[in-house]
Tab-separated table of C-alpha atoms and ligand atoms in Angstrom:
chain	number	residue	atom	x	y	z
U	192	MET	CA	-2.179	32.558	22.449
U	193	ALA	CA	-1.330	28.864	22.332
U	194	LEU	CA	-4.762	27.030	22.619
U	195	THR	CA	-4.096	23.597	24.860
U	196	LEU	CA	-6.557	20.572	26.204
U	197	PRO	CA	-4.545	19.054	28.523
U	198	PRO	CA	-5.865	15.686	28.951
U	199	HIS	CA	-6.760	14.263	33.167
U	200	PRO	CA	-2.939	13.230	34.070
U	201	ASP	CA	-2.425	9.123	33.704
U	202	PRO	CA	0.374	8.237	35.522
U	203	LEU	CA	0.439	4.808	34.222
U	204	ALA	CA	0.671	6.283	30.540
U	205	GLY	CA	3.312	9.108	31.672
U	206	ARG	CA	5.484	5.585	32.831
U	207	ILE	CA	4.920	4.213	29.660
U	208	HIS	CA	5.797	7.394	27.565
U	209	ARG	CA	9.263	7.525	30.433
U	210	ASP	CA	10.250	4.143	29.045
U	211	GLY	CA	12.008	3.088	25.980
U	212	LEU	CA	9.577	0.597	24.711
U	213	LEU	CA	7.293	3.298	22.319
U	214	HIS	CA	10.928	4.381	20.875
U	215	ASP	CA	11.595	0.230	20.327
U	216	LEU	CA	7.970	-0.547	18.764
U	217	SER	CA	8.451	2.866	16.742
U	218	TYR	CA	11.902	1.277	15.264
U	219	ALA	CA	10.291	-2.046	15.127
U	220	PHE	CA	7.177	-1.210	13.392
U	221	GLY	CA	8.750	1.343	11.046
U	222	GLY	CA	5.490	3.311	11.108
U	223	PRO	CA	2.116	4.456	13.331
U	224	PHE	CA	0.736	1.785	15.872
U	225	HIS	CA	-1.880	1.791	18.667
U	226	TYR	CA	-1.547	0.752	22.516
U	227	LEU	CA	-4.018	-0.820	24.313
U	228	LEU	CA	-4.395	-1.733	28.212
U	229	PRO	CA	-7.127	-4.385	28.236
U	230	GLU	CA	-6.789	-3.635	32.390
U	231	ARG	CA	-8.315	-0.283	31.835
U	232	PHE	CA	-10.814	-2.109	29.728
U	233	ASP	CA	-11.960	-4.775	33.020
U	234	ALA	CA	-11.946	-1.833	35.324
U	235	ASN	CA	-14.121	0.227	33.128
U	236	LEU	CA	-16.451	-2.904	32.986
U	237	ALA	CA	-16.101	-3.766	36.350
U	238	ALA	CA	-17.481	-0.225	37.210
U	239	PHE	CA	-20.364	-0.426	35.351
U	240	ARG	CA	-21.294	-3.399	36.879
U	241	ALA	CA	-20.763	-2.446	40.277
U	242	ALA	CA	-23.582	0.757	39.204
U	243	LEU	CA	-26.025	-1.810	38.495
U	244	ALA	CA	-24.843	-4.078	41.874
U	245	GLU	CA	-25.552	-1.078	43.848
U	246	ALA	CA	-28.742	-0.068	42.442
U	247	GLY	CA	-30.073	-3.533	43.195
U	248	VAL	CA	-31.228	-3.811	39.497
U	249	GLU	CA	-30.385	-6.977	37.271
U	250	GLY	CA	-28.144	-6.648	34.392
U	251	ARG	CA	-25.901	-6.872	31.715
U	252	VAL	CA	-23.193	-5.026	30.009
U	253	TYR	CA	-22.828	-5.274	26.437
U	254	TYR	CA	-19.657	-3.836	25.346
U	255	ALA	CA	-20.349	-2.130	21.729
U	256	LYS	CA	-17.861	-3.300	19.323
U	257	LYS	CA	-17.884	-1.078	16.735
U	258	ALA	CA	-15.935	1.371	18.811
U	259	ASN	CA	-12.734	-0.810	18.417
U	260	LYS	CA	-11.755	-3.506	16.227
U	261	ALA	CA	-8.801	-5.003	18.562
U	262	ALA	CA	-9.371	-8.016	19.820
U	263	VAL	CA	-8.337	-8.252	23.055
U	264	PHE	CA	-11.486	-6.347	24.023
U	265	ALA	CA	-13.508	-8.892	22.292
U	266	GLU	CA	-11.182	-11.757	24.419
U	267	ARG	CA	-11.909	-9.866	27.757
U	268	CYS	CA	-15.605	-9.704	27.108
U	269	ALA	CA	-15.243	-13.377	26.716
U	270	GLY	CA	-13.152	-13.738	29.764
U	271	THR	CA	-15.123	-11.660	32.202
U	272	GLY	CA	-18.595	-12.890	30.685
U	273	ALA	CA	-19.683	-9.496	29.700
U	274	GLY	CA	-21.607	-9.458	26.563
U	275	VAL	CA	-21.026	-7.899	22.888
U	276	ASP	CA	-22.939	-6.032	21.087
U	277	VAL	CA	-22.280	-6.597	17.213
U	278	ALA	CA	-23.951	-5.123	14.210
U	279	SER	CA	-22.452	-6.569	11.211
U	280	HIS	CA	-21.520	-10.522	10.342
U	281	GLY	CA	-18.016	-9.705	10.764
U	282	GLU	CA	-18.281	-8.283	13.731
U	283	LEU	CA	-20.061	-11.036	14.837
U	284	ARG	CA	-17.539	-13.415	13.544
U	285	GLU	CA	-14.738	-11.960	15.199
U	286	ALA	CA	-16.789	-11.995	18.738
U	287	LEU	CA	-17.265	-15.227	18.357
U	288	GLY	CA	-13.827	-16.034	17.429
U	289	HIS	CA	-12.723	-14.459	20.342
U	290	GLY	CA	-14.362	-17.014	22.650
U	291	VAL	CA	-17.650	-15.137	23.170
U	292	ARG	CA	-20.915	-16.923	22.997
U	293	GLY	CA	-23.348	-16.614	20.432
U	294	GLU	CA	-26.269	-16.315	23.290
U	295	ASP	CA	-23.979	-13.416	24.933
U	296	LEU	CA	-24.243	-11.408	21.669
U	297	VAL	CA	-26.654	-8.722	20.641
U	298	VAL	CA	-27.007	-8.136	17.655
U	299	THR	CA	-28.098	-3.982	16.473
U	300	GLY	CA	-28.155	-1.950	13.289
U	301	PRO	CA	-30.885	-1.377	10.703
U	302	ALA	CA	-32.010	-3.680	8.328
U	303	LYS	CA	-29.484	-6.470	8.830
U	304	ALA	CA	-28.281	-8.683	6.449
U	305	ASP	CA	-29.908	-11.872	6.050
U	306	ARG	CA	-27.075	-14.287	6.974
U	307	LEU	CA	-26.561	-11.740	9.780
U	308	LEU	CA	-30.070	-12.411	11.092
U	309	ARG	CA	-29.578	-16.242	10.621
U	310	THR	CA	-26.442	-16.761	11.848
U	311	ALA	CA	-27.459	-15.091	15.183
U	312	ALA	CA	-30.603	-16.902	15.488
U	313	LEU	CA	-28.686	-20.039	14.800
U	314	GLN	CA	-26.375	-18.926	17.731
U	315	GLY	CA	-29.140	-17.847	19.979
U	316	SER	CA	-28.194	-14.201	20.076
U	317	LEU	CA	-30.640	-11.447	20.969
U	318	ILE	CA	-31.840	-9.701	18.026
U	319	ALA	CA	-32.670	-6.022	18.409
U	320	VAL	CA	-35.368	-5.704	15.442
U	321	ASP	CA	-35.430	-2.031	13.828
U	322	SER	CA	-38.214	-1.878	11.561
U	323	PRO	CA	-41.523	-4.378	10.681
U	324	ASP	CA	-40.228	-6.042	7.712
U	325	GLU	CA	-37.053	-6.606	9.480
U	326	LEU	CA	-39.279	-8.444	12.216
U	327	GLU	CA	-41.084	-9.945	8.923
U	328	ARG	CA	-37.857	-11.300	8.179
U	329	VAL	CA	-37.071	-12.897	11.554
U	330	LEU	CA	-40.281	-14.385	11.552
U	331	GLU	CA	-39.377	-16.241	8.080
U	332	LEU	CA	-36.295	-17.916	9.443
U	333	ASP	CA	-35.650	-21.447	10.023
U	334	ALA	CA	-34.716	-21.659	13.543
U	335	PRO	CA	-34.273	-24.653	15.604
U	336	ARG	CA	-35.415	-22.905	18.445
U	337	PRO	CA	-37.218	-19.762	19.303
U	338	VAL	CA	-35.807	-16.673	17.838
U	339	ARG	CA	-35.115	-14.037	20.817
U	340	VAL	CA	-35.428	-10.518	19.861
U	341	LEU	CA	-36.225	-7.229	21.215
U	342	LEU	CA	-38.177	-4.476	19.804
U	343	ARG	CA	-35.880	-1.372	19.083
U	344	ARG	CA	-38.451	1.892	19.826
U	345	HIS	CA	-37.822	4.660	17.978
U	346	PRO	CA	-37.180	7.783	20.563
U	347	PRO	CA	-39.716	10.361	20.430
U	348	ALA	CA	-37.881	12.961	22.054
U	349	GLN	CA	-35.114	12.392	18.637
U	350	PRO	CA	-38.100	12.310	15.619
U	351	ARG	CA	-35.039	12.721	13.297
U	352	SER	CA	-33.585	9.533	14.481
U	353	ARG	CA	-33.864	7.073	11.269
U	354	PHE	CA	-33.823	3.960	13.761
U	355	GLY	CA	-36.518	1.615	15.476
U	356	LEU	CA	-40.338	1.279	15.610
U	357	ASP	CA	-42.537	4.535	16.233
U	358	GLY	CA	-45.931	3.642	18.362
U	359	GLU	CA	-48.055	2.335	15.955
U	360	GLN	CA	-45.603	0.168	14.270
U	361	LEU	CA	-44.806	-0.920	18.146
U	362	ASP	CA	-48.486	-1.963	18.427
U	363	ALA	CA	-48.514	-3.868	15.048
U	364	ALA	CA	-44.821	-5.687	16.103
U	365	LEU	CA	-46.409	-6.848	19.616
U	366	LEU	CA	-49.530	-8.553	17.743
U	367	ARG	CA	-47.342	-9.724	15.403
U	368	CYS	CA	-44.852	-11.121	18.023
U	369	ALA	CA	-47.719	-12.506	20.444
U	370	ALA	CA	-49.017	-14.375	16.883
U	371	ALA	CA	-45.893	-15.834	16.191
U	372	GLY	CA	-45.903	-18.457	19.290
U	373	ASP	CA	-42.805	-20.650	19.289
U	374	ARG	CA	-40.816	-19.219	16.573
U	375	LEU	CA	-40.414	-16.096	18.675
U	376	ARG	CA	-39.225	-15.295	21.938
U	377	MET	CA	-39.942	-11.641	22.527
U	378	GLU	CA	-37.990	-10.635	25.267
U	379	GLY	CA	-38.139	-7.049	25.839
U	380	PHE	CA	-37.367	-3.431	24.013
U	381	SER	CA	-34.352	-1.182	23.433
U	382	PHE	CA	-33.011	2.215	22.296
U	383	HIS	CA	-29.971	3.767	21.714
U	384	LEU	CA	-29.459	7.437	21.753
U	385	SER	CA	-27.268	9.946	20.278
U	386	GLY	CA	-26.203	12.834	22.922
U	387	TYR	CA	-25.116	11.782	26.447
U	388	GLU	CA	-27.330	13.229	28.577
U	389	VAL	CA	-28.965	11.228	30.965
U	390	ARG	CA	-32.670	12.719	31.461
U	391	PRO	CA	-33.876	11.218	28.113
U	392	ARG	CA	-32.238	7.750	28.560
U	393	ALA	CA	-34.077	7.844	31.708
U	394	ASP	CA	-37.258	8.806	30.390
U	395	LEU	CA	-37.672	6.719	27.378
U	396	ALA	CA	-36.053	3.639	29.639
U	397	GLY	CA	-39.243	4.330	32.074
U	398	GLU	CA	-41.067	4.307	29.005
U	399	LEU	CA	-39.978	1.080	27.883
U	400	VAL	CA	-40.678	-0.649	31.228
U	401	ASP	CA	-44.335	0.483	30.746
U	402	LEU	CA	-44.308	-0.856	27.318
U	403	CYS	CA	-42.966	-4.552	29.426
U	404	ARG	CA	-45.939	-4.735	31.206
U	405	ARG	CA	-48.361	-4.290	28.278
U	406	ALA	CA	-46.598	-6.672	26.161
U	407	ARG	CA	-46.459	-9.301	29.248
U	408	ALA	CA	-50.753	-8.746	29.105
U	409	LEU	CA	-49.714	-10.530	25.726
U	410	GLY	CA	-48.323	-13.418	26.793
U	411	LEU	CA	-45.130	-12.188	25.424
U	412	ARG	CA	-41.854	-12.366	28.114
U	413	ALA	CA	-40.875	-8.891	28.102
U	414	ASP	CA	-38.538	-9.255	30.960
U	415	ARG	CA	-35.461	-6.739	29.603
U	416	ILE	CA	-34.665	-3.738	28.516
U	417	SER	CA	-31.357	-2.332	26.621
U	418	ILE	CA	-30.640	1.526	26.760
U	419	GLY	CA	-27.991	1.309	24.401
U	420	GLY	CA	-25.019	3.355	24.874
U	421	GLY	CA	-24.009	7.019	25.309
U	422	PHE	CA	-22.254	7.121	28.466
U	423	ALA	CA	-19.960	10.117	28.083
U	424	VAL	CA	-16.153	10.110	28.429
U	425	ASP	CA	-14.425	13.060	30.533
U	426	TYR	CA	-11.165	13.542	28.716
U	427	THR	CA	-10.277	17.017	30.473
U	428	ALA	CA	-10.934	18.877	33.400
U	429	ALA	CA	-14.056	21.483	33.494
U	430	GLY	CA	-11.627	24.199	33.334
U	431	HIS	CA	-9.543	23.506	30.382
U	432	TRP	CA	-12.881	22.589	27.899
U	433	ALA	CA	-14.570	25.788	29.219
U	434	ALA	CA	-11.528	28.370	28.763
U	435	PHE	CA	-10.562	26.131	25.425
U	436	LEU	CA	-14.299	26.744	23.895
U	437	ALA	CA	-13.977	30.648	25.113
U	438	GLU	CA	-10.806	30.971	23.220
U	439	GLN	CA	-10.765	29.130	20.075
U	440	GLY	CA	-10.863	30.573	16.969
U	441	PRO	CA	-9.846	30.271	13.491
U	442	GLY	CA	-6.072	31.850	14.465
U	443	HIS	CA	-5.355	29.050	16.113
U	444	TYR	CA	-5.641	26.427	13.558
U	445	HIS	CA	-3.601	26.331	10.123
U	446	ALA	CA	-5.501	27.748	7.479
U	447	ASP	CA	-7.409	29.809	9.649
U	448	ARG	CA	-10.240	26.793	9.524
U	449	SER	CA	-13.034	27.476	11.389
U	450	PHE	CA	-14.674	24.880	13.664
U	451	THR	CA	-18.232	24.874	14.883
U	452	PRO	CA	-17.686	24.103	18.802
U	453	GLY	CA	-20.864	21.932	18.443
U	454	ASP	CA	-19.234	20.048	15.890
U	455	PHE	CA	-16.377	19.088	18.803
U	456	TYR	CA	-17.211	15.709	20.960
U	457	PRO	CA	-17.789	17.143	24.307
U	458	TYR	CA	-14.445	16.732	26.094
U	459	HIS	CA	-15.416	17.537	29.711
U	460	SER	CA	-18.554	15.489	31.333
U	461	PRO	CA	-19.323	16.245	34.880
U	462	VAL	CA	-21.128	12.775	34.864
U	463	ALA	CA	-19.569	10.158	32.753
U	464	GLY	CA	-18.904	6.805	32.336
U	465	ALA	CA	-20.185	4.574	35.051
U	466	ASP	CA	-21.320	7.661	36.863
U	467	ALA	CA	-23.712	8.330	33.997
U	468	LEU	CA	-25.189	4.922	34.753
U	469	ARG	CA	-25.635	5.516	38.584
U	470	ALA	CA	-27.665	8.712	37.289
U	471	VAL	CA	-29.698	7.121	34.850
U	472	LEU	CA	-30.989	4.731	37.036
U	473	ALA	CA	-31.272	7.335	39.903
U	474	ALA	CA	-33.407	9.820	37.926
U	475	ARG	CA	-37.426	9.443	37.861
U	476	PRO	CA	-38.740	8.790	34.482
U	477	GLY	CA	-40.973	11.573	33.480
U	478	GLY	CA	-39.608	13.783	36.683
U	479	ALA	CA	-41.684	12.286	39.187
U	480	GLY	CA	-42.385	9.111	41.091
U	481	ALA	CA	-40.164	6.101	41.616
U	482	THR	CA	-36.922	6.044	40.266
U	483	LEU	CA	-35.866	4.091	37.351
U	484	ALA	CA	-33.879	1.340	39.654
U	485	GLU	CA	-37.280	1.078	41.689
U	486	ARG	CA	-39.349	0.756	38.173
U	487	LEU	CA	-37.161	-2.117	36.981
U	488	ARG	CA	-36.990	-3.667	40.316
U	489	GLU	CA	-40.436	-3.731	41.060
U	490	ALA	CA	-41.513	-4.484	37.297
U	491	GLY	CA	-38.686	-7.252	37.707
U	492	VAL	CA	-37.452	-6.212	34.094
U	493	ALA	CA	-33.276	-6.571	33.609
U	494	LEU	CA	-31.401	-3.308	32.270
U	495	LEU	CA	-28.914	-4.324	29.391
U	496	LEU	CA	-26.500	-1.783	28.475
U	497	GLU	CA	-24.025	-1.357	24.889
U	498	PRO	CA	-21.605	0.873	26.195
U	499	GLY	CA	-18.473	1.440	23.789
U	500	ARG	CA	-16.351	4.689	24.419
U	501	ALA	CA	-16.420	4.405	28.423
U	502	LEU	CA	-15.784	1.058	28.062
U	503	LEU	CA	-12.335	2.331	26.267
U	504	ASP	CA	-11.885	5.288	28.244
U	505	ARG	CA	-7.701	5.640	28.805
U	506	ALA	CA	-7.851	1.884	27.362
U	507	GLY	CA	-5.399	3.008	24.555
U	508	SER	CA	-3.049	5.921	22.839
U	509	SER	CA	-1.832	6.038	19.258
U	510	VAL	CA	1.855	6.805	18.725
U	511	PHE	CA	2.950	8.065	15.224
U	512	ARG	CA	7.148	9.368	14.831
U	513	VAL	CA	7.574	13.167	13.654
U	514	GLN	CA	9.148	12.501	10.001
U	515	GLY	CA	9.554	16.630	9.349
U	516	VAL	CA	9.083	19.579	10.645
U	517	LYS	CA	8.846	22.855	8.753
U	518	ASP	CA	8.277	26.745	9.605
U	519	ARG	CA	5.684	28.720	8.384
U	520	ALA	CA	4.868	32.501	9.605
U	521	GLY	CA	4.434	32.646	13.196
U	522	TYR	CA	3.736	28.000	13.376
U	523	GLY	CA	5.320	25.543	12.027
U	524	ILE	CA	3.877	22.157	10.496
U	525	VAL	CA	5.006	18.567	11.639
U	526	THR	CA	4.681	15.922	9.506
U	527	VAL	CA	4.168	12.178	11.310
U	528	ASP	CA	4.331	8.774	9.568
U	529	GLY	CA	0.816	8.313	9.691
U	530	THR	CA	-2.483	9.794	8.348
U	531	SER	CA	-5.439	11.645	9.866
U	532	LEU	CA	-7.105	8.156	9.274
U	533	SER	CA	-5.869	7.171	12.404
U	534	LEU	CA	-7.859	9.782	14.283
U	535	SER	CA	-11.305	9.307	13.594
U	536	GLU	CA	-12.761	12.887	14.454
U	537	GLN	CA	-11.316	14.204	11.661
U	538	TRP	CA	-13.413	12.920	9.119
U	539	PHE	CA	-16.308	14.487	10.711
U	540	ASN	CA	-15.949	18.050	10.320
U	541	SER	CA	-14.226	18.201	13.707
U	542	GLU	CA	-11.231	17.393	15.296
U	543	TYR	CA	-9.593	15.249	18.524
U	544	LEU	CA	-8.862	17.651	20.835
U	545	PRO	CA	-6.696	16.249	23.803
U	546	ASP	CA	-3.331	17.635	23.467
U	547	PRO	CA	-0.662	15.046	22.283
U	548	ALA	CA	2.192	14.551	24.246
U	549	LEU	CA	5.776	14.728	22.069
U	550	LEU	CA	8.624	11.974	23.566
U	551	PRO	CA	12.291	12.925	22.798
U	552	ALA	CA	13.802	11.014	19.922
U	553	GLU	CA	15.835	8.265	21.253
U	554	PRO	CA	19.056	7.781	18.747
U	555	ALA	CA	18.396	5.082	16.723
U	556	VAL	CA	20.328	1.645	16.450
U	557	GLY	CA	23.728	2.317	14.373
U	558	GLU	CA	23.339	5.969	14.930
U	559	SER	CA	25.415	8.677	16.621
U	560	PRO	CA	24.180	9.102	20.487
U	561	ALA	CA	22.925	12.735	19.368
U	562	GLY	CA	20.673	11.181	16.825
U	563	PRO	CA	20.166	11.998	12.702
U	564	THR	CA	18.924	15.576	13.522
U	565	GLY	CA	22.374	16.962	15.881
U	566	PRO	CA	22.015	17.781	19.611
U	567	PRO	CA	19.654	19.998	20.505
U	568	THR	CA	20.023	23.922	19.868
U	569	ALA	CA	18.188	27.174	19.617
U	570	ASP	CA	15.432	25.292	19.185
U	571	ASP	CA	14.112	24.706	22.735
U	572	GLY	CA	11.480	27.087	23.790
U	573	PRO	CA	8.240	26.707	23.130
U	574	TYR	CA	6.957	26.152	19.703
U	575	ARG	CA	3.334	26.190	18.049
U	576	ALA	CA	2.396	23.738	15.123
U	577	CYS	CA	-0.189	22.062	13.444
U	578	VAL	CA	0.541	18.230	12.709
U	579	GLY	CA	-0.080	16.365	9.503
U	580	GLY	CA	-0.385	13.209	7.669
U	581	ALA	CA	2.237	11.733	5.853
U	582	SER	CA	-0.073	11.570	2.524
U	583	CYS	CA	-0.668	14.025	-0.375
U	584	LEU	CA	-4.061	15.287	0.865
U	585	ASP	CA	-3.822	18.982	1.690
U	586	SER	CA	-6.373	18.690	3.956
U	587	ASP	CA	-5.160	15.289	5.718
U	588	LEU	CA	-4.096	16.925	9.376
U	589	LEU	CA	-4.240	15.039	12.225
U	590	SER	CA	-4.314	18.606	14.275
U	591	TRP	CA	-5.140	21.576	12.494
U	592	ARG	CA	-4.815	23.145	15.727
U	593	LYS	CA	-1.543	24.876	16.211
U	594	ILE	CA	-0.485	22.638	19.006
U	595	ALA	CA	1.747	24.198	22.311
U	596	PHE	CA	4.903	21.891	22.048
U	597	PRO	CA	7.753	22.593	24.602
U	598	ARG	CA	10.414	22.736	22.088
U	599	ARG	CA	10.363	22.617	18.319
U	600	PRO	CA	9.617	19.209	17.398
U	601	ARG	CA	12.664	17.172	15.795
U	602	ILE	CA	12.746	14.231	13.718
U	603	GLY	CA	12.748	10.899	15.432
U	604	ASP	CA	10.714	12.509	17.912
U	605	LEU	CA	7.294	10.352	18.819
U	606	LEU	CA	3.978	11.991	19.158
U	607	VAL	CA	1.317	9.977	21.524
U	608	TYR	CA	-2.362	11.006	20.555
U	609	PRO	CA	-3.880	10.179	24.274
U	610	ASN	CA	-7.053	8.249	25.123
U	611	THR	CA	-7.779	7.333	21.522
U	612	ALA	CA	-9.154	3.524	21.686
U	613	GLY	CA	-12.967	4.520	21.813
U	614	TYR	CA	-13.505	5.371	18.056
U	615	GLN	CA	-10.422	7.330	17.168
U	616	MET	CA	-8.244	4.413	16.302
U	617	ASP	CA	-9.107	2.571	13.270
U	618	SER	CA	-12.914	3.413	12.928
U	619	ASN	CA	-11.423	4.889	9.157
U	620	GLU	CA	-7.998	3.470	8.712
U	621	SER	CA	-7.722	2.366	5.444
U	622	PRO	CA	-4.082	1.277	3.615
U	623	PHE	CA	-4.559	4.823	1.589
U	624	HIS	CA	-1.740	5.692	-0.171
U	625	ASP	CA	-0.513	2.037	0.238
U	626	LEU	CA	0.527	2.889	3.597
U	627	PRO	CA	-0.294	-0.275	5.917
U	628	LEU	CA	-2.585	-0.420	8.421
U	629	PRO	CA	-1.334	0.603	11.998
U	630	PRO	CA	-0.357	-2.558	14.031
U	631	LYS	CA	-2.103	-2.425	17.805
U	632	VAL	CA	-0.044	-3.617	20.719
U	633	VAL	CA	-1.076	-4.867	23.781
U	634	LEU	CA	0.645	-3.893	27.036
U	635	HIS	CA	0.586	-5.474	30.375
U	636	GLY	CA	2.797	-4.186	33.425
U	637	ARG	CA	4.616	-7.227	34.554
U	638	GLY	CA	6.385	-6.216	38.340
U	639	GLY	CA	8.675	-3.239	37.192
U	640	ARG	CA	8.800	-3.552	33.398
U	641	LEU	CA	6.406	-3.329	30.573
U	642	ARG	CA	5.276	-6.584	28.387
U	643	TRP	CA	3.911	-6.335	25.132
U	644	ARG	CA	2.328	-8.664	22.329
U	645	LEU	CA	0.669	-7.818	18.722
U	646	ASP	CA	-3.283	-7.690	19.383
U	647	GLN	CA	-3.679	-10.014	16.459
U	648	ARG	CA	-0.985	-12.643	16.487
U	649	PRO	CA	0.055	-14.064	13.556
U	650	ALA	CA	-1.776	-16.805	12.381
U	651	VAL	CA	-0.503	-20.512	12.974
S	276	PLP	C1	-22.801	3.040	18.317
S	276	PLP	C2	-23.918	1.935	19.373
S	276	PLP	C3	-23.776	1.707	21.075
S	276	PLP	C4	-22.397	2.614	21.486
S	276	PLP	O1	-21.989	3.344	21.635
S	276	PLP	P1	-21.044	4.587	22.705
S	276	PLP	O2	-21.799	5.707	22.334
S	276	PLP	O3	-19.858	4.074	22.047
S	276	PLP	O4	-21.325	4.060	24.277
S	276	PLP	C5	-24.363	1.021	21.529
S	276	PLP	N1	-25.313	0.581	20.674
S	276	PLP	C6	-25.895	0.955	19.710
S	276	PLP	C7	-27.297	0.268	19.164
S	276	PLP	C8	-25.345	1.347	18.857
S	276	PLP	O5	-25.641	1.715	17.612
């Protein structure tokens, strides 16, 4: 039995796939590439803002930049007044370079480099302090105005997290902030939880509101909290995901590889994206009393959030060209012109599961209309194949799973992995084998046709 995981239908992606543009781009670049849909990013951002507005909560969305390196998303943040969450000097430089103002940045990550702290302080960015020694380094900065900080809370419900200050450290840090006077502006507290659950986020946010009251009693400003990211993306319908988990086993993968279901991303989430924020705001921290939204309003505390993946939902896909197809007992091996480094999930003991789309080859310029591989033949029945990368590593597979193709793929067909903008695209890409990094193109609908440009325009 073929094991499938169909992504949610996406009419715009369907239109793009029927257009000849992807073939033209594959021909032009001579290798894999990613396409980006910035209007989708805008819509996701607007949905988060709408959820804040509906709940009557003051708030601010910061795009977690690590989820995708493309310039266009930072440009959209600058253009729409959204903030950006950066965790390295490079990310900070990129965000500033694309027009995001320093004061609209929040700087996260553990034990930040000195020059990251220094630049952030000079730019008036908000620094999420992760540890007591980092707070000391912040206090030693020679900044022309008070350095804006949040104190990051170690999550009591995730005791193994390596991030944040525990209860005792927070108490000490608050006194330290209070004694620092004008050198510091303590604006509140933050956390970022792994996983995608609503309840722990609401619970910890409730605690942070109480912490703001305590901090204010010490004379600190403490008028905002950040609840980090971790708003789920819903890639597929509940039924597809349940069936996938129930059926999947080693026989469905190349080399009988076995995957631990718990290592898969939860490809279906009943509450995702901006709806997850709605649910957090409507939840009652601790299980009783006022909702989080009510507590924020009552305390005059603003809610910051740092979604990465959820802002990128359906905002991009990855396109590979079939370079070879060979048969094995009972299935095939398709080899494409890129590597599994362009699908990061493969490097976490896991697999990116939404089914790729197979777009039939178009004859290349100068070739006979039938193309290099001849006319369609008896290949035309369903065909299962794993998808390998163009490297010399046996474990370089984009899909270990034997994907259920409608027919045997042919050289020159394109394989489009859907919805890859959030973390899949470029987190792990490298020029391995001296293969060039896949370029990114930005697509816009314009009247009846698609326009494209490079994400990174050539330097002038
Ligand atoms: C990674 C990260 C995020 C973004 O997480 P998503 O799951 O992509 O929403 C936000 N804040 C911090 C501090 C992070 O480390």
